[in-house]
Coordinates of C-alpha atoms in Angstrom, one line a residue:
M1 CA 16.0 -28.7 40.7
S2 CA 17.1 -31.8 38.8
D3 CA 20.7 -31.7 37.5
P4 CA 20.4 -29.4 34.2
K5 CA 22.8 -31.6 32.3
T6 CA 20.3 -34.4 31.8
K7 CA 17.6 -32.2 30.2
T8 CA 18.9 -31.8 26.6
K9 CA 18.4 -33.1 23.7
T10 CA 20.8 -35.3 21.5
E11 CA 21.5 -32.8 18.8
Q12 CA 22.5 -30.2 21.5
L13 CA 24.9 -32.6 22.9
F14 CA 26.2 -33.4 19.7
L15 CA 26.9 -29.4 18.8
F16 CA 28.5 -29.0 22.1
Q17 CA 30.7 -32.1 21.6
W18 CA 31.7 -30.7 18.4
V19 CA 32.4 -27.4 19.2
T20 CA 34.8 -29.0 21.9
D21 CA 36.1 -31.3 19.4
H22 CA 37.1 -28.4 17.3
G23 CA 38.9 -26.0 19.8
G24 CA 36.1 -24.5 21.5
R25 CA 35.5 -24.4 25.2
I26 CA 32.3 -24.1 27.2
S27 CA 32.5 -23.6 30.8
K28 CA 30.2 -23.9 33.9
I29 CA 26.5 -23.7 31.3
A30 CA 24.5 -26.0 29.4
P31 CA 21.7 -25.9 27.4
W32 CA 18.4 -26.2 29.0
E33 CA 14.4 -26.3 28.1
F34 CA 12.9 -23.3 30.3
E35 CA 9.1 -23.0 30.5
D36 CA 8.8 -19.5 30.0
T37 CA 11.7 -18.9 27.3
G38 CA 12.4 -22.2 25.8
R39 CA 15.9 -23.5 24.8
G40 CA 18.6 -21.3 26.6
M41 CA 21.4 -21.6 28.8
V42 CA 21.7 -22.7 32.6
A43 CA 24.6 -22.0 35.1
T44 CA 25.4 -25.4 36.2
E45 CA 28.3 -24.4 38.7
L46 CA 28.5 -21.1 40.5
I47 CA 29.7 -18.3 38.1
K48 CA 31.6 -15.1 39.3
P49 CA 32.0 -11.8 37.0
R50 CA 34.4 -11.8 34.4
E51 CA 34.4 -15.6 33.9
V52 CA 34.8 -16.8 30.1
L53 CA 32.0 -19.1 29.5
I54 CA 32.5 -19.7 26.0
S55 CA 35.6 -19.3 23.6
L56 CA 35.3 -20.5 19.8
P57 CA 38.1 -20.1 17.7
S58 CA 37.8 -17.9 14.8
S59 CA 37.9 -20.9 12.5
L60 CA 34.1 -22.2 14.0
L61 CA 32.8 -18.7 13.3
L62 CA 30.5 -18.2 10.0
N63 CA 30.9 -14.5 8.6
I64 CA 31.9 -12.9 5.6
R65 CA 35.7 -13.1 6.3
T66 CA 35.8 -16.9 7.3
L67 CA 33.5 -18.2 4.4
Q68 CA 36.0 -16.0 1.5
S69 CA 37.9 -19.3 1.0
R70 CA 34.8 -21.5 0.3
Y71 CA 33.0 -18.8 -2.1
G72 CA 35.9 -16.6 -2.8
Q73 CA 36.1 -17.3 -6.6
H74 CA 32.2 -16.8 -7.0
L75 CA 32.0 -13.8 -4.8
K76 CA 34.2 -12.3 -7.8
Q77 CA 31.8 -12.6 -10.2
H78 CA 28.8 -12.0 -8.1
S79 CA 28.9 -10.1 -4.9
M80 CA 26.8 -10.8 -2.1
T81 CA 25.7 -9.3 1.3
A82 CA 26.8 -11.3 4.8
H83 CA 23.5 -12.0 5.2
Q84 CA 22.9 -13.1 2.0
L85 CA 25.9 -15.4 2.0
L86 CA 24.9 -16.4 5.5
A87 CA 21.7 -17.8 4.4
L88 CA 23.1 -19.4 1.5
H89 CA 25.7 -21.3 3.1
L90 CA 23.3 -22.6 6.1
Y91 CA 21.2 -23.7 2.8
L92 CA 23.9 -25.5 1.2
E93 CA 25.1 -27.2 3.9
H94 CA 21.7 -28.5 4.7
Y95 CA 21.7 -29.5 1.5
R96 CA 24.9 -31.6 1.8
G97 CA 23.3 -33.8 4.1
A98 CA 25.8 -36.3 6.0
E99 CA 28.4 -34.7 3.9
S100 CA 28.2 -31.4 5.7
T101 CA 31.0 -30.4 8.2
L102 CA 28.2 -28.0 9.7
K103 CA 25.7 -31.0 10.6
P104 CA 25.7 -30.5 14.2
Y105 CA 25.4 -27.0 13.9
I106 CA 22.4 -27.2 11.3
N107 CA 21.1 -30.0 13.2
A108 CA 20.8 -27.8 16.4
L109 CA 19.2 -24.8 14.7
P110 CA 15.2 -24.1 15.4
L111 CA 12.5 -26.0 13.5
V112 CA 10.5 -24.4 11.0
E113 CA 7.4 -24.4 13.4
D114 CA 9.8 -22.1 16.0
F115 CA 9.3 -19.2 13.6
A116 CA 5.5 -19.0 13.1
G117 CA 5.7 -15.9 15.5
A118 CA 7.7 -14.3 13.0
P119 CA 5.4 -11.8 10.7
L120 CA 7.9 -12.9 7.7
C121 CA 6.2 -16.0 7.8
W122 CA 2.7 -15.1 7.7
E123 CA 0.4 -14.3 5.3
E124 CA -0.6 -10.5 4.0
P125 CA -4.0 -10.9 6.1
W126 CA -2.5 -11.4 9.2
R127 CA 0.3 -9.0 8.4
K128 CA -1.9 -6.1 7.9
H129 CA -3.3 -6.3 11.5
L130 CA 0.2 -5.5 13.0
S131 CA 0.4 -2.0 15.0
S132 CA 2.0 0.7 12.9
A133 CA 5.4 0.1 14.3
A134 CA 5.7 -3.3 14.0
R135 CA 4.0 -3.2 10.4
L136 CA 6.7 -0.6 9.5
L137 CA 9.4 -2.8 10.6
S138 CA 7.9 -5.9 9.1
D139 CA 7.6 -4.3 5.3
K140 CA 11.1 -3.2 5.6
Q141 CA 12.3 -6.9 6.3
L142 CA 10.1 -8.0 3.7
Q143 CA 12.0 -5.8 1.1
N144 CA 15.2 -6.7 2.6
F145 CA 14.4 -10.5 2.2
E146 CA 13.0 -10.1 -1.2
K147 CA 16.1 -8.4 -2.4
D148 CA 18.1 -10.9 -0.8
Y149 CA 16.3 -14.0 -2.2
S150 CA 16.5 -12.5 -5.8
A151 CA 20.3 -11.9 -5.2
I152 CA 20.5 -15.5 -4.0
Q153 CA 18.5 -16.7 -7.2
S154 CA 21.1 -14.8 -9.2
F155 CA 24.0 -16.0 -7.6
L156 CA 23.1 -20.0 -8.1
A157 CA 21.7 -19.1 -11.7
A158 CA 25.3 -17.6 -12.5
C159 CA 27.1 -20.7 -10.6
P160 CA 25.0 -23.9 -11.5
D161 CA 27.9 -26.1 -10.3
V162 CA 27.2 -24.6 -6.6
C163 CA 23.6 -26.1 -5.9
L164 CA 19.9 -26.0 -7.0
P165 CA 18.1 -22.6 -6.0
P166 CA 16.2 -23.1 -2.8
S167 CA 12.0 -22.4 -3.2
R168 CA 11.2 -18.9 -1.4
A169 CA 9.5 -20.8 1.5
K170 CA 12.8 -22.7 2.4
L171 CA 14.9 -19.8 2.1
V172 CA 12.9 -18.0 4.2
Y173 CA 13.8 -20.4 6.7
W174 CA 17.6 -19.8 6.4
W175 CA 17.3 -16.7 6.2
L176 CA 15.3 -16.4 9.2
C177 CA 17.9 -18.2 10.9
V178 CA 20.7 -15.9 10.0
N179 CA 18.4 -12.8 11.0
T180 CA 17.4 -14.4 14.6
R181 CA 21.0 -15.6 15.5
C182 CA 23.6 -13.2 14.0
L183 CA 25.7 -11.0 16.5
Y184 CA 27.3 -8.0 15.8
A185 CA 31.1 -8.5 15.2
K186 CA 33.5 -6.3 13.5
V187 CA 34.9 -8.2 10.4
S188 CA 34.2 -5.8 7.5
N189 CA 35.9 -2.5 7.1
T190 CA 33.7 -1.7 3.8
S191 CA 30.1 -2.0 5.1
E192 CA 28.7 -2.0 8.5
A193 CA 25.9 -4.2 7.4
D194 CA 28.3 -7.0 6.6
N195 CA 29.5 -7.0 10.3
M196 CA 27.7 -10.0 11.5
T197 CA 28.4 -13.3 12.6
L198 CA 26.8 -16.8 13.4
A199 CA 28.4 -18.4 16.7
P200 CA 27.7 -21.9 17.3
V201 CA 26.4 -22.6 20.8
V202 CA 26.3 -18.7 21.6
D203 CA 23.1 -18.2 20.1
F204 CA 21.7 -20.4 22.4
L205 CA 21.6 -17.5 25.1
N206 CA 18.2 -15.9 25.2
H207 CA 17.8 -12.2 25.4
S208 CA 16.9 -9.9 28.6
L209 CA 16.7 -6.3 29.0
E210 CA 19.8 -5.8 30.9
P211 CA 23.1 -7.2 29.8
H212 CA 24.2 -10.1 31.7
V213 CA 27.2 -11.3 29.5
E214 CA 29.6 -9.4 27.3
I215 CA 30.9 -10.4 23.9
K216 CA 34.9 -10.0 23.0
L217 CA 36.3 -10.8 19.9
T218 CA 39.8 -11.2 19.7
P219 CA 41.8 -11.9 16.2
S220 CA 41.7 -15.5 17.1
S221 CA 38.5 -16.2 19.3
F222 CA 34.8 -15.0 20.3
Q223 CA 34.3 -14.8 23.9
V224 CA 31.3 -14.7 26.1
I225 CA 32.3 -13.2 29.4
S226 CA 30.1 -13.2 32.6
T227 CA 29.4 -9.7 33.8
R228 CA 27.5 -10.7 37.3
S229 CA 27.6 -13.8 39.7
Y230 CA 25.2 -16.8 38.9
Q231 CA 23.8 -19.5 41.1
P232 CA 23.8 -22.9 39.7
G233 CA 20.0 -23.3 37.9
E234 CA 20.0 -19.6 37.1
Q235 CA 19.5 -18.8 33.2
V236 CA 22.2 -16.8 31.5
F237 CA 21.4 -13.9 29.4
L238 CA 22.5 -12.4 26.5
S239 CA 21.0 -8.7 25.6
Y240 CA 19.8 -8.1 22.6
G241 CA 19.5 -4.3 23.2
Q242 CA 17.0 -2.3 25.0
H243 CA 14.2 -2.5 22.4
P244 CA 10.1 -2.5 22.3
N245 CA 8.4 -5.8 21.6
S246 CA 7.3 -4.5 18.2
F247 CA 11.4 -4.7 17.3
L248 CA 12.1 -7.9 18.9
Q249 CA 8.9 -9.8 17.5
V250 CA 9.5 -9.0 13.8
E251 CA 13.5 -9.5 14.1
Y252 CA 13.5 -12.2 16.5
G253 CA 10.0 -13.8 16.9
F254 CA 9.2 -13.0 20.3
A255 CA 8.0 -10.5 22.6
V256 CA 9.2 -9.6 26.7
P257 CA 6.3 -9.5 28.7
G258 CA 6.0 -6.3 30.3
N259 CA 8.8 -4.6 28.4
P260 CA 9.2 -1.1 29.6
Y261 CA 10.9 0.0 26.4
N262 CA 7.6 -0.6 24.2
E263 CA 6.3 2.4 22.5
V264 CA 3.5 3.0 20.2
R265 CA 3.9 4.8 16.7
I266 CA 1.7 7.3 15.9
D267 CA 2.9 8.8 12.5
D268 CA -0.8 8.1 10.7
E269 CA -2.5 10.1 13.6
V270 CA -0.1 13.1 13.9
L271 CA 0.4 13.3 9.8
A272 CA -3.3 13.1 9.5
L273 CA -3.4 16.7 11.1
L274 CA -0.8 18.5 9.0
G275 CA -1.2 20.3 5.7
K276 CA 1.7 20.5 3.2
E277 CA 3.2 23.5 4.5
Q278 CA 3.2 22.3 8.3
K279 CA 4.9 19.2 7.0
D280 CA 7.5 21.0 4.9
W281 CA 8.4 23.2 7.8
L282 CA 8.9 20.1 10.4
D283 CA 11.1 18.5 7.4
R284 CA 13.1 21.4 7.1
E285 CA 13.7 21.6 10.8
G286 CA 14.2 17.7 11.3
F287 CA 11.0 17.0 12.8
F288 CA 9.0 15.1 10.8
G289 CA 8.0 11.4 11.2
D290 CA 9.2 9.1 13.7
Y291 CA 6.0 10.3 16.3
T292 CA 5.9 7.7 19.1
I293 CA 4.2 7.8 22.8
S294 CA 5.7 5.5 25.4
H295 CA 5.1 4.6 29.2
H296 CA 7.1 8.0 29.8
G297 CA 4.8 9.9 27.5
P298 CA 4.5 11.5 24.4
S299 CA 8.2 12.0 22.3
F300 CA 9.1 15.5 22.2
R301 CA 9.0 15.0 18.5
V302 CA 5.2 14.5 19.0
L303 CA 4.5 17.7 20.9
V304 CA 6.4 19.9 18.5
A305 CA 4.4 18.2 15.5
L306 CA 1.3 18.8 17.5
R307 CA 2.1 22.3 18.3
V308 CA 2.7 23.0 14.8
S309 CA -0.4 21.4 13.8
R310 CA -2.0 24.5 15.5
I311 CA -0.3 26.9 14.1
P312 CA -2.1 28.4 10.6
P313 CA 0.3 27.7 7.6
T314 CA 0.8 31.6 7.2
Q315 CA 1.7 32.1 10.6
L316 CA 5.0 30.0 10.1
A317 CA 7.3 32.5 8.4
P318 CA 10.2 33.8 10.3
G319 CA 9.0 36.7 12.7
T320 CA 5.7 35.5 13.6
P321 CA 4.3 35.6 17.3
E322 CA 3.3 31.9 16.9
L323 CA 6.9 30.6 15.4
R324 CA 8.7 32.8 18.1
R325 CA 6.5 31.1 20.4
L326 CA 7.3 27.4 19.2
K327 CA 11.0 28.2 18.7
L328 CA 11.3 29.0 22.4
Y329 CA 9.5 25.5 23.2
M330 CA 11.8 23.9 20.7
D331 CA 15.2 25.4 22.2
G332 CA 13.8 24.7 26.0
I333 CA 13.6 28.1 26.7
S334 CA 9.9 28.1 27.3
E335 CA 7.8 24.9 28.7
G336 CA 4.9 25.9 26.2
E337 CA 2.2 26.2 28.8
A338 CA 0.2 28.8 26.4
D339 CA -0.1 25.5 24.2
I340 CA -0.5 22.6 26.6
S341 CA -4.2 22.4 26.8
G342 CA -4.4 22.3 22.8
V343 CA -1.8 20.0 22.6
K344 CA -3.1 17.4 25.3
D345 CA -6.8 17.8 23.3
R346 CA -5.4 16.5 20.0
L347 CA -3.2 13.9 21.7
E348 CA -6.1 12.2 23.4
R349 CA -8.1 12.3 20.3
I350 CA -5.3 10.5 18.6
M351 CA -4.9 8.4 21.5
E352 CA -8.5 7.3 20.9
E353 CA -8.2 6.4 17.4
V354 CA -5.1 4.2 18.4
E355 CA -7.0 2.4 21.1
A356 CA -9.9 1.6 19.0
K357 CA -7.6 0.3 16.3
A358 CA -6.1 -2.2 18.9
M359 CA -9.7 -3.0 20.0
R360 CA -10.4 -3.9 16.2
T361 CA -7.2 -6.2 16.4
L362 CA -8.4 -7.8 19.5
E363 CA -12.2 -8.3 17.8
F364 CA -10.0 -9.9 14.4
C365 CA -8.1 -12.1 16.7
G366 CA -11.2 -13.3 18.9
D367 CA -10.6 -16.8 19.9
K368 CA -8.6 -17.9 16.7
E369 CA -6.0 -20.4 18.1
T370 CA -3.0 -19.6 16.0
V371 CA 0.4 -18.4 16.9
A372 CA -0.2 -15.1 14.4
A373 CA -3.4 -14.2 16.8
S374 CA -1.6 -14.8 19.8
V375 CA 1.0 -12.4 18.8
L376 CA -1.4 -10.0 17.5
S377 CA -3.7 -10.1 20.6
R378 CA -0.3 -9.2 22.8
D379 CA 0.9 -6.2 20.1
A380 CA -2.6 -5.0 20.7
Q381 CA -2.5 -5.2 24.5
D382 CA 0.6 -3.9 24.6
I383 CA -0.6 -1.0 23.1
L384 CA -3.6 -0.7 25.5
A385 CA -1.0 -0.7 28.2
V386 CA 1.3 2.4 27.1
L387 CA -2.2 4.2 26.8
A388 CA -3.4 3.2 30.0
S389 CA -0.1 4.4 31.7
L390 CA 0.0 7.8 29.6
R391 CA -3.5 8.5 31.0
D392 CA -2.5 7.7 34.4
A393 CA 0.5 10.1 34.2
N394 CA -2.1 12.9 32.8
G395 CA -1.0 13.2 29.6
P396 CA 2.1 15.4 28.5

């Protein structure tokens, strides 16, 4: 392997130097372009556990606390969430051009085309082919963005001395820069959603399912500490959490091949089997919705809902034999043997419906050479892989 320090971009080198010049410390790691994960961080020397790899003074962090001095007067008149403020701040700093104190950080952010895999950037004809899980997340994200876009427009209209309002397309980019790169840090005592921070250089660390480093926030610094050893040339990872690809793709614009945490959401298929009384009963018991199957099998919520779908509404009253049998199963006292066959039949029909949808998505994508088509094809393949593993395990 060649010297990793030679395979960097000018913008990245400027950013690292800027961080160092402003009191940050970066030790034994450097930026690198990996074939499978793109831009990331590589160990340049032997790293031992518990070494501080990155240390940033709080003055380099971007969050709702550190930006108070910049926008305090305006925020008194027009409050904003952390996500709204950070997206606006990045846009404003970009707008300032060479005069921006954040220019090295702004220049090292992803390119617009790097977000082509994020469904927020897609037109509706593509979004509608997302899996149920991804579509649910994407719809919620779109609602959040529209709310934030409206808030930022209102803020700038009320504060015309700040800057001209960004177009929707431009704000999508800056909003995604925040969404894909922010890290959790306890900086607000009033809103948990405002506990997000942009930490220059730290956001170069790519995701792995298992944590390889840990974050430590002190009153004066933000540190990245190794939790294992690294040999020179190894990529250093940060875990964003143990999430399925549907979540990773929507929130961050990428997926993990062979992700063991993948799951298939089957709310529509399960709810189609239920009448109003059955839905009401499940709702009262806290078992309405959020129905998934994974490589490990159907969730307990699915198994309960399918059992309820087989009980006539008149038999959901207290004291009936069917309800007593169901309650014994829900309490873990019974294995529910009497219902297993019927539940398996209904689950298999649901799986056939989901499989047919995935196949239609693959047919829609065909040989289209777009990032969206590639993402949708992988999404469908993930679903088929979960269904195949569940059938190999012989169902519930």
